[in-house]
Coordinates of C-alpha atoms in Angstrom, one line a residue:
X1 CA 42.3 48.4 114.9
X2 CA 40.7 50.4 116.9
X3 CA 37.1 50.0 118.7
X4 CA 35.5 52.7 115.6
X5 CA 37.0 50.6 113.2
X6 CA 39.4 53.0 111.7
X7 CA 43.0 53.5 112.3
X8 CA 44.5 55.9 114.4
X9 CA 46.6 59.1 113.2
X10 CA 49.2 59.5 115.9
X11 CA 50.8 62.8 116.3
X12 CA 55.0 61.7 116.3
X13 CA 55.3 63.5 119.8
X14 CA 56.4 61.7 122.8
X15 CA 53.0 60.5 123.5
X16 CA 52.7 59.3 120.0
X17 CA 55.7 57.4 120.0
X18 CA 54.8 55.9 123.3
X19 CA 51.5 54.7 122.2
X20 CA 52.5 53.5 118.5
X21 CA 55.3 51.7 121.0
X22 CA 52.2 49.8 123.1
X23 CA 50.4 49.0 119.8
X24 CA 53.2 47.4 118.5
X25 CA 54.3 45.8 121.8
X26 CA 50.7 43.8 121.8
X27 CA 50.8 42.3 118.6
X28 CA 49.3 45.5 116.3
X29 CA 50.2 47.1 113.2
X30 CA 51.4 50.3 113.0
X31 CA 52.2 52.4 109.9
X32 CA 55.3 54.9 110.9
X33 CA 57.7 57.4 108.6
X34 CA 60.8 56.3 107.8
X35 CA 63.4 58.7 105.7
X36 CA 62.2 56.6 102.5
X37 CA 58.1 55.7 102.5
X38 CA 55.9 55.0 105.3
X39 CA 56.6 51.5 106.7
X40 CA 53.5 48.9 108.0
X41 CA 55.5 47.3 111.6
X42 CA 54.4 44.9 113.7
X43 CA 57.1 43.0 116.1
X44 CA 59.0 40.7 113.8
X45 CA 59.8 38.3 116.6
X46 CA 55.7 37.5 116.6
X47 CA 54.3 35.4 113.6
X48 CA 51.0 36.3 114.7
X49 CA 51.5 39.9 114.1
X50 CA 53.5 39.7 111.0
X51 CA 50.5 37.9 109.7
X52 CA 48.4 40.9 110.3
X53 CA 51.0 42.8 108.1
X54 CA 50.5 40.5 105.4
X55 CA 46.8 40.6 105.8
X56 CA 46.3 44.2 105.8
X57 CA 48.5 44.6 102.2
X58 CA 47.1 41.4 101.0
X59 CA 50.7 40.4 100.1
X60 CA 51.8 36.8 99.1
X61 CA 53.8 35.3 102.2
X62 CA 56.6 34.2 99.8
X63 CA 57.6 37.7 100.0
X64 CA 60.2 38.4 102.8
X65 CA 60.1 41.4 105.1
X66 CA 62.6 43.9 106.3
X67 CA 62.9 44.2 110.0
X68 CA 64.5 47.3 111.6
X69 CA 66.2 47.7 114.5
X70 CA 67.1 50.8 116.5
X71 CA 71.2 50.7 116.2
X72 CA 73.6 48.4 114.5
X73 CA 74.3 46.2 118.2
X74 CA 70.8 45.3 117.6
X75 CA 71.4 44.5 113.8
X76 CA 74.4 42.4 114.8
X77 CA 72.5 40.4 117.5
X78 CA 69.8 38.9 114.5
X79 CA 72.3 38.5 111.1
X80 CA 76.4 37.6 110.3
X81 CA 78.1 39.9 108.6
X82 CA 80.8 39.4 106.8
X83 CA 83.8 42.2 106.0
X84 CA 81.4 43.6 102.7
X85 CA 78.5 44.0 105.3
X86 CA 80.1 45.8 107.5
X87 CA 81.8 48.0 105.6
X88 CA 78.6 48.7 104.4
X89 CA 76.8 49.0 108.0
X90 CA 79.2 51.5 108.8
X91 CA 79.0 53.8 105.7
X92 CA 75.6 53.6 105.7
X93 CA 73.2 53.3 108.8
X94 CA 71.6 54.8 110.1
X95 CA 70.0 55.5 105.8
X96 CA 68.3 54.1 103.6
X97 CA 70.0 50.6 103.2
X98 CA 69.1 47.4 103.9
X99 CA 71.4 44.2 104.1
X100 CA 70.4 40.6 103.1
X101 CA 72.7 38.4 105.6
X102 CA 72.5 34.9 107.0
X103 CA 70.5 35.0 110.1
X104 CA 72.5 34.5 113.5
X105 CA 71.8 31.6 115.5
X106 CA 70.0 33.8 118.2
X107 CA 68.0 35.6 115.6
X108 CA 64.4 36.8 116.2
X109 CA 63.2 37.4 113.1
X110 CA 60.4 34.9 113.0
X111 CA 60.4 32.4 109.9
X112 CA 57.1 33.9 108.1
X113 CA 58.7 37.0 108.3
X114 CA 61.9 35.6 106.1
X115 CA 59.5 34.1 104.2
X116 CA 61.1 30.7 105.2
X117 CA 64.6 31.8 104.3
X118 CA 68.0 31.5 105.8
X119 CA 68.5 34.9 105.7
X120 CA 67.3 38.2 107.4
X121 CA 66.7 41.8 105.9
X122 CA 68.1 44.4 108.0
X123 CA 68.0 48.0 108.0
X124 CA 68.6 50.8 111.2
X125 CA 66.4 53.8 109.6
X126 CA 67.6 57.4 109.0
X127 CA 64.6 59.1 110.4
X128 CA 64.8 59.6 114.2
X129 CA 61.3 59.5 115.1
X130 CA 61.5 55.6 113.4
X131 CA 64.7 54.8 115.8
X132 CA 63.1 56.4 118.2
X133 CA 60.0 53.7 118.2
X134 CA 62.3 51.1 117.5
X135 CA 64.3 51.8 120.9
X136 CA 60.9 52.0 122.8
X137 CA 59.6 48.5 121.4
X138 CA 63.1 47.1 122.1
X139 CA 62.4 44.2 119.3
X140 CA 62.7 44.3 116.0
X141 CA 60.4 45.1 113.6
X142 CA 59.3 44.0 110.4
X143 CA 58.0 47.0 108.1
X144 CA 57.3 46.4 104.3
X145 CA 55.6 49.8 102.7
X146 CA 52.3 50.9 104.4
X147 CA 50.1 50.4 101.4
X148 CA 48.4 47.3 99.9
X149 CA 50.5 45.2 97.7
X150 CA 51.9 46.2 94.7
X151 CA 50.1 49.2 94.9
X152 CA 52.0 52.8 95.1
X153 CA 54.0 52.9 98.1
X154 CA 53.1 56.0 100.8
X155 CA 55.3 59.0 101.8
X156 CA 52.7 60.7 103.9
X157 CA 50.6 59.5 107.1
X158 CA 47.3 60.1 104.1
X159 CA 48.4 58.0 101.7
X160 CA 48.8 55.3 104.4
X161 CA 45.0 56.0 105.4
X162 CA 44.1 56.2 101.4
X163 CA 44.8 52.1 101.2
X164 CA 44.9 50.8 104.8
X165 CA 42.5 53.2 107.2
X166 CA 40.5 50.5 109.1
X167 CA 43.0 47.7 108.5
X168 CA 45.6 49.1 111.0
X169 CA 45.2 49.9 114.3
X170 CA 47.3 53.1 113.7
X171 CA 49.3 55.6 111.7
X172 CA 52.0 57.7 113.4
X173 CA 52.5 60.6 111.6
X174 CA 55.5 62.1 111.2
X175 CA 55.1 64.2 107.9
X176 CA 56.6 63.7 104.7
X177 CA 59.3 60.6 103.8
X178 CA 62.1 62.9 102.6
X179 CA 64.0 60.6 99.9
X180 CA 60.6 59.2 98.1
X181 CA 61.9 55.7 96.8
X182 CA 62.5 52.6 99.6
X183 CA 65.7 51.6 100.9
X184 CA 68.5 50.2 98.5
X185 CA 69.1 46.2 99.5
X186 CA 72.0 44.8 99.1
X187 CA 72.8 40.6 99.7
X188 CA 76.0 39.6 101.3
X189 CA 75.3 36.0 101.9
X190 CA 79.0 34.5 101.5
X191 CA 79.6 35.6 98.1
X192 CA 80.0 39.0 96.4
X193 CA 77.6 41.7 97.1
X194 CA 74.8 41.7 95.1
X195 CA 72.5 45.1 94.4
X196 CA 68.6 43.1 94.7
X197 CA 67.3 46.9 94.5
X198 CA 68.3 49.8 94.0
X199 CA 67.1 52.5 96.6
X200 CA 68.2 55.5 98.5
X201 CA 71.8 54.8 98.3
X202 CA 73.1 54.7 94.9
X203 CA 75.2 52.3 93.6
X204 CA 78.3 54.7 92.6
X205 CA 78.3 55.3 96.9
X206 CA 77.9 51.4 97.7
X207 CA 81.3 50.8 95.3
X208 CA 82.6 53.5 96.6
X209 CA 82.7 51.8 99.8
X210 CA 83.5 48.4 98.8
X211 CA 86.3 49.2 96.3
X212 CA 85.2 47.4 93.7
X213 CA 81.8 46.9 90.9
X214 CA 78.8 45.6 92.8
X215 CA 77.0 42.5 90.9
X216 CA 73.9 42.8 89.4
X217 CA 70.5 40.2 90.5
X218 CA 67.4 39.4 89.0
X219 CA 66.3 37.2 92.0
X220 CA 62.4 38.5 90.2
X221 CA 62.8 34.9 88.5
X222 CA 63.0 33.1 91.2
X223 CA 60.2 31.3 92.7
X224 CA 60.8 32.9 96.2
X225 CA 62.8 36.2 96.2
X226 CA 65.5 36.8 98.5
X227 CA 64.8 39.8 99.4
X228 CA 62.0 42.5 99.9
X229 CA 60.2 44.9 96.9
X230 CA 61.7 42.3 94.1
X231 CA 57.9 41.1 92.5
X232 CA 58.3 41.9 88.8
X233 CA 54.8 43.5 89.6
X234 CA 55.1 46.4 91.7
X235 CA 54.6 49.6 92.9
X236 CA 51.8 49.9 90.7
X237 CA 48.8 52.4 90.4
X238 CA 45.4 51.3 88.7
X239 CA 46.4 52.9 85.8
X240 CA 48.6 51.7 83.1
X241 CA 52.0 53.0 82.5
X242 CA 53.7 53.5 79.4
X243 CA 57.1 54.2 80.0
X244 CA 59.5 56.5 77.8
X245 CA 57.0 58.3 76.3
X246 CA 57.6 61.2 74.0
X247 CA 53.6 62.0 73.1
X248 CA 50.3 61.4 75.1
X249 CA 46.9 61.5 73.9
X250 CA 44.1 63.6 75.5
X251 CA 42.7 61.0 77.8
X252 CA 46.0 59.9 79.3
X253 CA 47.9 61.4 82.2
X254 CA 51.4 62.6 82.0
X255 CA 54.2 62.0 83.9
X256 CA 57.5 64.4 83.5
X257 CA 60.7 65.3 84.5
X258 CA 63.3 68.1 83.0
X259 CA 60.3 70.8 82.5
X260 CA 59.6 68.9 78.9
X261 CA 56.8 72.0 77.5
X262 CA 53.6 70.6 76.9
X263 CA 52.7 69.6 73.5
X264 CA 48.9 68.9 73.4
X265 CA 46.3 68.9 76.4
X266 CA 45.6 65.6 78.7
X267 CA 44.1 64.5 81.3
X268 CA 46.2 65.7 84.0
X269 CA 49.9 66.6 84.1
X270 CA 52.8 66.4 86.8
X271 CA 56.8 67.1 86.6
X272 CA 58.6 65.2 88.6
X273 CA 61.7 67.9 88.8
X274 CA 60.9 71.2 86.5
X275 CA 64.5 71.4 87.0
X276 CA 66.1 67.8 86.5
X277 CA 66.8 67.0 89.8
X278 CA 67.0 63.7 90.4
X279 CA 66.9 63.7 94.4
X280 CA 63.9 65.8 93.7
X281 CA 62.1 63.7 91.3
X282 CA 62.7 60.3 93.5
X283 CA 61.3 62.2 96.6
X284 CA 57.9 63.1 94.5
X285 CA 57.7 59.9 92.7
X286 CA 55.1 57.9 94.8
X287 CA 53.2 61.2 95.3
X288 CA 52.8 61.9 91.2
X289 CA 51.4 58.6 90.5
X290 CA 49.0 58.6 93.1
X291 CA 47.4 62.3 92.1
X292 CA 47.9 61.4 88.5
X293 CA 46.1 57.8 89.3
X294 CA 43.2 60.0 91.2
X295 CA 42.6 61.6 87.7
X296 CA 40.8 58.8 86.2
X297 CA 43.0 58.4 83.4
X298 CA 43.1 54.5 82.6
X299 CA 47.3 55.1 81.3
X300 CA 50.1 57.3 82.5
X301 CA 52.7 58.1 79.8
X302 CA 56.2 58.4 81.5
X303 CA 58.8 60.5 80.2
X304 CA 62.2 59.3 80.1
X305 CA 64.5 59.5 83.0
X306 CA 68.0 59.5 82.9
X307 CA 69.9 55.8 84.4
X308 CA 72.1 57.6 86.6
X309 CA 72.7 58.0 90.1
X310 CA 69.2 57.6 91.9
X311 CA 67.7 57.8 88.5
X312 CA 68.2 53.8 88.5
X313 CA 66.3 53.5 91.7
X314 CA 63.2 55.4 89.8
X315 CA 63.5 53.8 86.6
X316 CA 63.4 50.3 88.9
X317 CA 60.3 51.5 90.3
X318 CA 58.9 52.3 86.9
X319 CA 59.6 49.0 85.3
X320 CA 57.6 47.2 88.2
X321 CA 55.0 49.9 88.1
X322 CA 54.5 49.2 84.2
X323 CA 55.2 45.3 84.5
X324 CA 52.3 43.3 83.5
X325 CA 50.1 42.3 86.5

């Protein structure tokens, strides 16, 4: 943090990236765009700054990070990867996948940063100006959502400063996260592939790849997930939500998709796609519940939204958002 007490908002120029690149470099936080939401980094390889990640999103340390690296090499240097995760690597990085793999024996990833485990979350961004940074610190780094925990995760440099200004030292911002929901993770630990979330990728393109049906998870039971964004509480705005809702009352806030006409006056209204789109809708996701959460309204009623393709990464987010807390 810096000496005024509130983050920095770094312009994602050269000098920007340089100086998010110092910050992380000496054991800071720094919030940065990624092609899916705003990530919080700090050098994976340092416990001490992990610890500021978990400190600044108040998030339980059971829950594992995802570090990023720069390019595959660097990817291969900190996890095994079987045939599956390969396959995948290759498909799929740089984008908005991340692979749960046994940690290498030279791995870097620092334990409180895999929560303990004996596996590491990777994932080589889509956005440049992420990659980038990533080249320039030359470690990897570990970068959950920039927001606190559970909360609704950020796709803009303000929503980052909404929940975190004066608990990071900065934000580098470079504009709006284009896909909306975090990165699909996938666990190839020895086994079959298992989908832990779904994400930017959508499953039909991952078994495309592999040839065959990916298995399901619900590591959410399990005392310590395996992998990141997998609390049955998530994603959550103060309000609650009330999914598949086909009515609202006046003091509720409404959240819809397809252009549904409105049927009686609330407290606010959004559309997550006028036109059913569901790239569009998963890209304005995070943003909706965040202005519709603004409104005051103590419950946002969700319409329904169709299973398919990334509508199962939205609905995911939806369940966690309405989970009980």
């Amino acid at each position: 943090m810096n000496d005024l007490g509130s983050s920095l908002r770094l312009l994602a120029d050269a000098a920007g990236i340089a100086e998010a690149a110092r910050f992380l470099g000496s054991g800071c936080t720094v919030a940065f765009p990624t092609e899916t939401v705003y990530g919080l980094g700090a050098d994976a390889s340092d416990p001490v700054a992990v610890a500021r990640i978990y400190a600044a999103k108040e998030r339980p340390r059971f829950n594992p990070l995802i570090a990023h690296v720069a390019e595959f090499a660097s990817a291969q240097a900190q996890g095994v990867f079987d045939d599956a995760a390969l396959a995948l690597a290759k498909a799929f990085w740089p984008g908005p996948l991340t692979l749960v793999v046994p940690a290498g024996p030279n791995c870097t990833v620092c334990d409180l940063a895999r929560a303990g485990l004996a596996s590491v979350a990777l994932r080589v961004p889509g956005n440049a100006v992420a990659r980038d940074l990533l080249a320039r610190v030359g470690r990897p780094v570990a970068a959950p959502s920039a927001n606190r925990s559970g909360r609704v995760s950020p796709t803009c440099a303000a929503h980052v400063l909404a929940d975190l200004d004066g608990r990071i030292s900065a934000v580098l911002d470079g504009g709006t996260a284009p896909v909306g929901v975090e990165s699909t993770v996938v666990a190839c630990l020895g086994g079959p592939p298992r989908l832990l979330r779904p994400g930017g990728v959508t499953r039909a393109a991952l078994e495309r790849v592999l040839g065959y049906h990916l298995a399901d998870a619900d590591p959410g039971t399990a005392p310590v997930p395996i992998g990141p964004g997998l609390l049955a509480s998530h994603y959550a705005p103060r309000a609650r939500v009330r999914l598949h809702a086909v009515s609202a009352a006046p003091d509720e806030a409404v959240l819809a998709f397809g252009g549904i006409p409105e049927t009686v006056e609330v407290l606010a209204r959004l559309d997550l796609s006028p036109a059913g789109d569901l790239a569009e809708a998963a890209a304005n996701l995070f943003s909706a519940l965040r202005s519709l959460d603004a409104s005051g309204a103590a419950s946002i009623a969700v319409a329904s939204i169709p299973e398919t393709g990334l509508g199962e990464a939205i609905n995911d987010r939806l369940r966690r958002a309405a989970a009980p807390r």
